[in-house]
Each structure stands twice: as C-alpha cells, then as structure tokens.
Amino acid sequence: MWKLEEAERHDPWLVSTNNFVGRHVWKFDPDLGTPEERAEVEKAREKFSQNRSHVKGSSDVLKNLQLIRENGIDLSIPSVRVGDREEISCEKAEIALRKAVRFTSALQAKDGHWPSEFSALLFLQPSLVRPDLRMHSVQIFNVKNIYKKFLKKIILKR
C-alpha cells in the first residue's frame, strides 16, 4: 500500500532549496495497513478507474484517506441542505462552516502544509493575512470569523 510521508534530509535522492518545507514523497510498503484499510483503498482505486474519463481534476483519495485517519478529526457533522426559497439561518451557516474547517484541518499534514493539489485556501489567503501599515506588523485573522462573515455576505445577497 502507498503511504504519503514528509520528506526528510537523510534521503540522498532528495534535494531541497527550502529545507524540505512542504516537501512530501510517496513510499510503497506491501505489508502496510489493516485488511479494512486495504479494502477501502481498493474500493477507491476501482472508483477512480471507473470515473477517470469523466473527472478531469486530481483524485487525491488515497492521500485524503490517510490524512483523515492520521489526524483523527471527527468528520461526522451532517450536511446542511437548504431549499431554493428557504431562509438560511446563522445556525445552518455555522454548521456548514464547522464542516468545512474540520475537513480542511483533516487534510493538513503534520508539518503544517497541505500535500498534493489543494488550492482551496489560496483564494482565501489574502483575506486571512493582511499587512497593517500603521503598526508595521501582520495581522492574522481568526479563520472561523472570516468564514462567518463570508457566509453572511453570501446569505444577504440572495
């Protein structure tokens, strides 16, 4: 079974110009995983083979399965469904926010980066980190508050 690992400097075949920050490698171990985990991986491989001509984006299912299992974050929050003409309450927005933040946290590697193709945070980053020119410092906002404000703006536009 394949396993994603953070790169380390003791591997003679890897070179890095930034001290291996955010660098990861895939390693194969034929004896890795429990029978349940192997069955889950095989199911994901079959699903990928069936859908590879329809889904053009990256299918990082193996990486996602591994990181969610390693991080141990509970992703059992139920999905929020909103009808076309239904009012979106702050409670529903908060549930959706919690689910999104937990999923994003579950896909984060131990060293702090998001391995492979993960561009979800790239469009949010400018609003999360803002230079404060008066104080000559950088203010990092609370992600939860940013998401709440973002969702409320979307709700008010409807």
JSON list of C-alpha atoms in Angstrom, two decimals:
[
{"chain": "A", "resi": 1, "resn": "MET", "atom": "CA", "xyz": [0.00, 0.00, 0.00]},
{"chain": "A", "resi": 2, "resn": "TRP", "atom": "CA", "xyz": [1.21, 3.53, -0.75]},
{"chain": "A", "resi": 3, "resn": "LYS", "atom": "CA", "xyz": [1.85, 5.98, 2.08]},
{"chain": "A", "resi": 4, "resn": "LEU", "atom": "CA", "xyz": [2.48, 9.72, 1.93]},
{"chain": "A", "resi": 5, "resn": "GLU", "atom": "CA", "xyz": [5.39, 10.92, 4.07]},
{"chain": "A", "resi": 6, "resn": "GLU", "atom": "CA", "xyz": [7.03, 14.26, 4.69]},
{"chain": "A", "resi": 7, "resn": "ALA", "atom": "CA", "xyz": [10.44, 14.40, 3.06]},
{"chain": "A", "resi": 8, "resn": "GLU", "atom": "CA", "xyz": [13.47, 14.41, 5.33]},
{"chain": "A", "resi": 9, "resn": "ARG", "atom": "CA", "xyz": [17.02, 15.44, 4.69]},
{"chain": "A", "resi": 10, "resn": "HIS", "atom": "CA", "xyz": [18.56, 11.99, 5.29]},
{"chain": "A", "resi": 11, "resn": "ASP", "atom": "CA", "xyz": [17.33, 10.70, 1.90]},
{"chain": "A", "resi": 12, "resn": "PRO", "atom": "CA", "xyz": [20.27, 11.10, -0.54]},
{"chain": "A", "resi": 13, "resn": "TRP", "atom": "CA", "xyz": [17.99, 11.22, -3.60]},
{"chain": "A", "resi": 14, "resn": "LEU", "atom": "CA", "xyz": [16.00, 14.27, -2.48]},
{"chain": "A", "resi": 15, "resn": "VAL", "atom": "CA", "xyz": [17.22, 17.83, -2.90]},
{"chain": "A", "resi": 16, "resn": "SER", "atom": "CA", "xyz": [15.60, 20.93, -1.45]},
{"chain": "A", "resi": 17, "resn": "THR", "atom": "CA", "xyz": [16.32, 24.64, -1.59]},
{"chain": "A", "resi": 18, "resn": "ASN", "atom": "CA", "xyz": [14.00, 25.49, 1.32]},
{"chain": "A", "resi": 19, "resn": "ASN", "atom": "CA", "xyz": [14.98, 22.94, 3.98]},
{"chain": "A", "resi": 20, "resn": "PHE", "atom": "CA", "xyz": [12.31, 20.43, 2.83]},
{"chain": "A", "resi": 21, "resn": "VAL", "atom": "CA", "xyz": [9.42, 22.64, 3.94]},
{"chain": "A", "resi": 22, "resn": "GLY", "atom": "CA", "xyz": [6.23, 21.34, 2.31]},
{"chain": "A", "resi": 23, "resn": "ARG", "atom": "CA", "xyz": [8.05, 18.51, 0.53]},
{"chain": "A", "resi": 24, "resn": "HIS", "atom": "CA", "xyz": [6.41, 15.09, 0.53]},
{"chain": "A", "resi": 25, "resn": "VAL", "atom": "CA", "xyz": [7.07, 11.72, -1.09]},
{"chain": "A", "resi": 26, "resn": "TRP", "atom": "CA", "xyz": [5.05, 8.57, -1.72]},
{"chain": "A", "resi": 27, "resn": "LYS", "atom": "CA", "xyz": [6.52, 5.31, -0.38]},
{"chain": "A", "resi": 28, "resn": "PHE", "atom": "CA", "xyz": [5.29, 1.79, -1.04]},
{"chain": "A", "resi": 29, "resn": "ASP", "atom": "CA", "xyz": [5.05, -0.85, 1.68]},
{"chain": "A", "resi": 30, "resn": "PRO", "atom": "CA", "xyz": [3.35, -4.14, 0.69]},
{"chain": "A", "resi": 31, "resn": "ASP", "atom": "CA", "xyz": [2.56, -5.01, 4.33]},
{"chain": "A", "resi": 32, "resn": "LEU", "atom": "CA", "xyz": [1.12, -1.62, 5.33]},
{"chain": "A", "resi": 33, "resn": "GLY", "atom": "CA", "xyz": [-2.43, -1.22, 6.64]},
{"chain": "A", "resi": 34, "resn": "THR", "atom": "CA", "xyz": [-5.16, -3.36, 8.12]},
{"chain": "A", "resi": 35, "resn": "PRO", "atom": "CA", "xyz": [-7.41, -5.51, 5.92]},
{"chain": "A", "resi": 36, "resn": "GLU", "atom": "CA", "xyz": [-10.18, -2.89, 6.29]},
{"chain": "A", "resi": 37, "resn": "GLU", "atom": "CA", "xyz": [-7.85, -0.10, 5.16]},
{"chain": "A", "resi": 38, "resn": "ARG", "atom": "CA", "xyz": [-6.68, -2.17, 2.18]},
{"chain": "A", "resi": 39, "resn": "ALA", "atom": "CA", "xyz": [-10.29, -2.85, 1.20]},
{"chain": "A", "resi": 40, "resn": "GLU", "atom": "CA", "xyz": [-11.05, 0.87, 1.43]},
{"chain": "A", "resi": 41, "resn": "VAL", "atom": "CA", "xyz": [-8.04, 1.67, -0.78]},
{"chain": "A", "resi": 42, "resn": "GLU", "atom": "CA", "xyz": [-9.05, -0.99, -3.32]},
{"chain": "A", "resi": 43, "resn": "LYS", "atom": "CA", "xyz": [-12.59, 0.43, -3.42]},
{"chain": "A", "resi": 44, "resn": "ALA", "atom": "CA", "xyz": [-11.16, 3.92, -4.04]},
{"chain": "A", "resi": 45, "resn": "ARG", "atom": "CA", "xyz": [-8.94, 2.57, -6.84]},
{"chain": "A", "resi": 46, "resn": "GLU", "atom": "CA", "xyz": [-11.91, 0.90, -8.54]},
{"chain": "A", "resi": 47, "resn": "LYS", "atom": "CA", "xyz": [-13.99, 4.08, -8.29]},
{"chain": "A", "resi": 48, "resn": "PHE", "atom": "CA", "xyz": [-11.11, 6.10, -9.76]},
{"chain": "A", "resi": 49, "resn": "SER", "atom": "CA", "xyz": [-10.75, 3.64, -12.66]},
{"chain": "A", "resi": 50, "resn": "GLN", "atom": "CA", "xyz": [-14.46, 3.90, -13.44]},
{"chain": "A", "resi": 51, "resn": "ASN", "atom": "CA", "xyz": [-14.56, 7.72, -13.33]},
{"chain": "A", "resi": 52, "resn": "ARG", "atom": "CA", "xyz": [-11.15, 8.75, -14.68]},
{"chain": "A", "resi": 53, "resn": "SER", "atom": "CA", "xyz": [-12.52, 9.75, -18.09]},
{"chain": "A", "resi": 54, "resn": "HIS", "atom": "CA", "xyz": [-15.30, 11.87, -16.51]},
{"chain": "A", "resi": 55, "resn": "VAL", "atom": "CA", "xyz": [-13.46, 13.54, -13.63]},
{"chain": "A", "resi": 56, "resn": "LYS", "atom": "CA", "xyz": [-10.57, 15.58, -15.02]},
{"chain": "A", "resi": 57, "resn": "GLY", "atom": "CA", "xyz": [-9.32, 17.01, -11.73]},
{"chain": "A", "resi": 58, "resn": "SER", "atom": "CA", "xyz": [-6.95, 15.43, -9.29]},
{"chain": "A", "resi": 59, "resn": "SER", "atom": "CA", "xyz": [-8.30, 12.47, -7.33]},
{"chain": "A", "resi": 60, "resn": "ASP", "atom": "CA", "xyz": [-6.29, 12.53, -4.14]},
{"chain": "A", "resi": 61, "resn": "VAL", "atom": "CA", "xyz": [-8.45, 9.91, -2.46]},
{"chain": "A", "resi": 62, "resn": "LEU", "atom": "CA", "xyz": [-5.54, 7.87, -1.09]},
{"chain": "A", "resi": 63, "resn": "LYS", "atom": "CA", "xyz": [-3.92, 10.96, 0.40]},
{"chain": "A", "resi": 64, "resn": "ASN", "atom": "CA", "xyz": [-7.25, 12.11, 1.86]},
{"chain": "A", "resi": 65, "resn": "LEU", "atom": "CA", "xyz": [-7.98, 8.71, 3.41]},
{"chain": "A", "resi": 66, "resn": "GLN", "atom": "CA", "xyz": [-4.54, 8.59, 5.01]},
{"chain": "A", "resi": 67, "resn": "LEU", "atom": "CA", "xyz": [-4.54, 12.15, 6.37]},
{"chain": "A", "resi": 68, "resn": "ILE", "atom": "CA", "xyz": [-8.09, 11.96, 7.75]},
{"chain": "A", "resi": 69, "resn": "ARG", "atom": "CA", "xyz": [-7.21, 8.70, 9.52]},
{"chain": "A", "resi": 70, "resn": "GLU", "atom": "CA", "xyz": [-3.87, 10.05, 10.88]},
{"chain": "A", "resi": 71, "resn": "ASN", "atom": "CA", "xyz": [-5.28, 13.37, 12.09]},
{"chain": "A", "resi": 72, "resn": "GLY", "atom": "CA", "xyz": [-8.23, 11.72, 13.84]},
{"chain": "A", "resi": 73, "resn": "ILE", "atom": "CA", "xyz": [-10.61, 14.61, 13.24]},
{"chain": "A", "resi": 74, "resn": "ASP", "atom": "CA", "xyz": [-14.31, 13.78, 13.51]},
{"chain": "A", "resi": 75, "resn": "LEU", "atom": "CA", "xyz": [-15.98, 14.49, 10.16]},
{"chain": "A", "resi": 76, "resn": "SER", "atom": "CA", "xyz": [-19.41, 13.14, 11.11]},
{"chain": "A", "resi": 77, "resn": "ILE", "atom": "CA", "xyz": [-21.13, 16.54, 11.11]},
{"chain": "A", "resi": 78, "resn": "PRO", "atom": "CA", "xyz": [-24.28, 16.11, 9.00]},
{"chain": "A", "resi": 79, "resn": "SER", "atom": "CA", "xyz": [-24.57, 18.05, 5.76]},
{"chain": "A", "resi": 80, "resn": "VAL", "atom": "CA", "xyz": [-26.77, 21.13, 5.69]},
{"chain": "A", "resi": 81, "resn": "ARG", "atom": "CA", "xyz": [-29.42, 21.19, 2.98]},
{"chain": "A", "resi": 82, "resn": "VAL", "atom": "CA", "xyz": [-31.12, 24.44, 2.05]},
{"chain": "A", "resi": 83, "resn": "GLY", "atom": "CA", "xyz": [-34.05, 24.69, -0.34]},
{"chain": "A", "resi": 84, "resn": "ASP", "atom": "CA", "xyz": [-34.26, 27.26, -3.14]},
{"chain": "A", "resi": 85, "resn": "ARG", "atom": "CA", "xyz": [-36.58, 29.60, -1.27]},
{"chain": "A", "resi": 86, "resn": "GLU", "atom": "CA", "xyz": [-35.61, 28.61, 2.25]},
{"chain": "A", "resi": 87, "resn": "GLU", "atom": "CA", "xyz": [-34.13, 31.18, 4.63]},
{"chain": "A", "resi": 88, "resn": "ILE", "atom": "CA", "xyz": [-30.52, 30.45, 5.57]},
{"chain": "A", "resi": 89, "resn": "SER", "atom": "CA", "xyz": [-30.10, 30.79, 9.31]},
{"chain": "A", "resi": 90, "resn": "CYS", "atom": "CA", "xyz": [-26.89, 31.59, 11.14]},
{"chain": "A", "resi": 91, "resn": "GLU", "atom": "CA", "xyz": [-27.11, 28.13, 12.72]},
{"chain": "A", "resi": 92, "resn": "LYS", "atom": "CA", "xyz": [-27.03, 26.43, 9.30]},
{"chain": "A", "resi": 93, "resn": "ALA", "atom": "CA", "xyz": [-24.18, 28.68, 8.17]},
{"chain": "A", "resi": 94, "resn": "GLU", "atom": "CA", "xyz": [-22.22, 27.83, 11.31]},
{"chain": "A", "resi": 95, "resn": "ILE", "atom": "CA", "xyz": [-22.75, 24.08, 10.79]},
{"chain": "A", "resi": 96, "resn": "ALA", "atom": "CA", "xyz": [-21.52, 24.37, 7.20]},
{"chain": "A", "resi": 97, "resn": "LEU", "atom": "CA", "xyz": [-18.55, 26.41, 8.41]},
{"chain": "A", "resi": 98, "resn": "ARG", "atom": "CA", "xyz": [-17.64, 23.83, 11.06]},
{"chain": "A", "resi": 99, "resn": "LYS", "atom": "CA", "xyz": [-17.79, 21.05, 8.49]},
{"chain": "A", "resi": 100, "resn": "ALA", "atom": "CA", "xyz": [-15.57, 22.98, 6.05]},
{"chain": "A", "resi": 101, "resn": "VAL", "atom": "CA", "xyz": [-12.99, 23.93, 8.68]},
{"chain": "A", "resi": 102, "resn": "ARG", "atom": "CA", "xyz": [-12.81, 20.38, 10.07]},
{"chain": "A", "resi": 103, "resn": "PHE", "atom": "CA", "xyz": [-12.35, 18.92, 6.59]},
{"chain": "A", "resi": 104, "resn": "THR", "atom": "CA", "xyz": [-9.64, 21.46, 5.77]},
{"chain": "A", "resi": 105, "resn": "SER", "atom": "CA", "xyz": [-7.90, 20.69, 9.08]},
{"chain": "A", "resi": 106, "resn": "ALA", "atom": "CA", "xyz": [-8.15, 16.95, 8.46]},
{"chain": "A", "resi": 107, "resn": "LEU", "atom": "CA", "xyz": [-6.25, 17.30, 5.17]},
{"chain": "A", "resi": 108, "resn": "GLN", "atom": "CA", "xyz": [-3.34, 19.18, 6.74]},
{"chain": "A", "resi": 109, "resn": "ALA", "atom": "CA", "xyz": [-0.06, 17.28, 7.14]},
{"chain": "A", "resi": 110, "resn": "LYS", "atom": "CA", "xyz": [1.83, 17.07, 10.43]},
{"chain": "A", "resi": 111, "resn": "ASP", "atom": "CA", "xyz": [4.36, 19.69, 9.36]},
{"chain": "A", "resi": 112, "resn": "GLY", "atom": "CA", "xyz": [1.61, 22.21, 8.57]},
{"chain": "A", "resi": 113, "resn": "HIS", "atom": "CA", "xyz": [1.34, 22.12, 4.78]},
{"chain": "A", "resi": 114, "resn": "TRP", "atom": "CA", "xyz": [-1.43, 20.71, 2.60]},
{"chain": "A", "resi": 115, "resn": "PRO", "atom": "CA", "xyz": [0.13, 17.98, 0.44]},
{"chain": "A", "resi": 116, "resn": "SER", "atom": "CA", "xyz": [-0.53, 17.48, -3.24]},
{"chain": "A", "resi": 117, "resn": "GLU", "atom": "CA", "xyz": [-3.14, 19.54, -5.03]},
{"chain": "A", "resi": 118, "resn": "PHE", "atom": "CA", "xyz": [-5.07, 21.60, -2.52]},
{"chain": "A", "resi": 119, "resn": "SER", "atom": "CA", "xyz": [-5.93, 25.06, -3.78]},
{"chain": "A", "resi": 120, "resn": "ALA", "atom": "CA", "xyz": [-8.95, 25.80, -1.59]},
{"chain": "A", "resi": 121, "resn": "LEU", "atom": "CA", "xyz": [-7.04, 28.08, 0.77]},
{"chain": "A", "resi": 122, "resn": "LEU", "atom": "CA", "xyz": [-5.28, 30.03, -1.97]},
{"chain": "A", "resi": 123, "resn": "PHE", "atom": "CA", "xyz": [-8.29, 32.22, -2.73]},
{"chain": "A", "resi": 124, "resn": "LEU", "atom": "CA", "xyz": [-8.90, 32.82, 0.99]},
{"chain": "A", "resi": 125, "resn": "GLN", "atom": "CA", "xyz": [-5.35, 33.65, 1.98]},
{"chain": "A", "resi": 126, "resn": "PRO", "atom": "CA", "xyz": [-5.36, 37.36, 1.04]},
{"chain": "A", "resi": 127, "resn": "SER", "atom": "CA", "xyz": [-8.31, 37.96, 3.34]},
{"chain": "A", "resi": 128, "resn": "LEU", "atom": "CA", "xyz": [-6.75, 35.97, 6.19]},
{"chain": "A", "resi": 129, "resn": "VAL", "atom": "CA", "xyz": [-3.39, 37.72, 6.29]},
{"chain": "A", "resi": 130, "resn": "ARG", "atom": "CA", "xyz": [-3.42, 41.50, 5.99]},
{"chain": "A", "resi": 131, "resn": "PRO", "atom": "CA", "xyz": [-0.49, 43.85, 6.44]},
{"chain": "A", "resi": 132, "resn": "ASP", "atom": "CA", "xyz": [-1.18, 46.63, 8.92]},
{"chain": "A", "resi": 133, "resn": "LEU", "atom": "CA", "xyz": [0.78, 49.59, 7.60]},
{"chain": "A", "resi": 134, "resn": "ARG", "atom": "CA", "xyz": [0.23, 51.76, 10.67]},
{"chain": "A", "resi": 135, "resn": "MET", "atom": "CA", "xyz": [1.68, 49.22, 13.07]},
{"chain": "A", "resi": 136, "resn": "HIS", "atom": "CA", "xyz": [4.26, 47.66, 10.70]},
{"chain": "A", "resi": 137, "resn": "SER", "atom": "CA", "xyz": [3.00, 44.19, 11.51]},
{"chain": "A", "resi": 138, "resn": "VAL", "atom": "CA", "xyz": [0.89, 41.47, 10.00]},
{"chain": "A", "resi": 139, "resn": "GLN", "atom": "CA", "xyz": [-2.49, 40.64, 11.48]},
{"chain": "A", "resi": 140, "resn": "ILE", "atom": "CA", "xyz": [-3.70, 37.07, 11.08]},
{"chain": "A", "resi": 141, "resn": "PHE", "atom": "CA", "xyz": [-7.45, 36.78, 11.34]},
{"chain": "A", "resi": 142, "resn": "ASN", "atom": "CA", "xyz": [-9.44, 34.07, 13.03]},
{"chain": "A", "resi": 143, "resn": "VAL", "atom": "CA", "xyz": [-10.45, 31.68, 10.23]},
{"chain": "A", "resi": 144, "resn": "LYS", "atom": "CA", "xyz": [-13.81, 30.94, 11.83]},
{"chain": "A", "resi": 145, "resn": "ASN", "atom": "CA", "xyz": [-14.78, 34.64, 11.94]},
{"chain": "A", "resi": 146, "resn": "ILE", "atom": "CA", "xyz": [-13.70, 35.15, 8.31]},
{"chain": "A", "resi": 147, "resn": "TYR", "atom": "CA", "xyz": [-15.85, 32.23, 7.19]},
{"chain": "A", "resi": 148, "resn": "LYS", "atom": "CA", "xyz": [-18.83, 33.52, 9.17]},
{"chain": "A", "resi": 149, "resn": "LYS", "atom": "CA", "xyz": [-18.56, 36.98, 7.59]},
{"chain": "A", "resi": 150, "resn": "PHE", "atom": "CA", "xyz": [-18.10, 35.43, 4.15]},
{"chain": "A", "resi": 151, "resn": "LEU", "atom": "CA", "xyz": [-21.16, 33.19, 4.53]},
{"chain": "A", "resi": 152, "resn": "LYS", "atom": "CA", "xyz": [-23.31, 36.03, 5.87]},
{"chain": "A", "resi": 153, "resn": "LYS", "atom": "CA", "xyz": [-22.41, 38.16, 2.83]},
{"chain": "A", "resi": 154, "resn": "ILE", "atom": "CA", "xyz": [-23.47, 35.32, 0.55]},
{"chain": "A", "resi": 155, "resn": "ILE", "atom": "CA", "xyz": [-26.70, 34.85, 2.50]},
{"chain": "A", "resi": 156, "resn": "LEU", "atom": "CA", "xyz": [-27.57, 38.55, 2.35]},
{"chain": "A", "resi": 157, "resn": "LYS", "atom": "CA", "xyz": [-27.08, 38.68, -1.44]},
{"chain": "A", "resi": 158, "resn": "ARG", "atom": "CA", "xyz": [-29.81, 36.07, -2.01]}
]
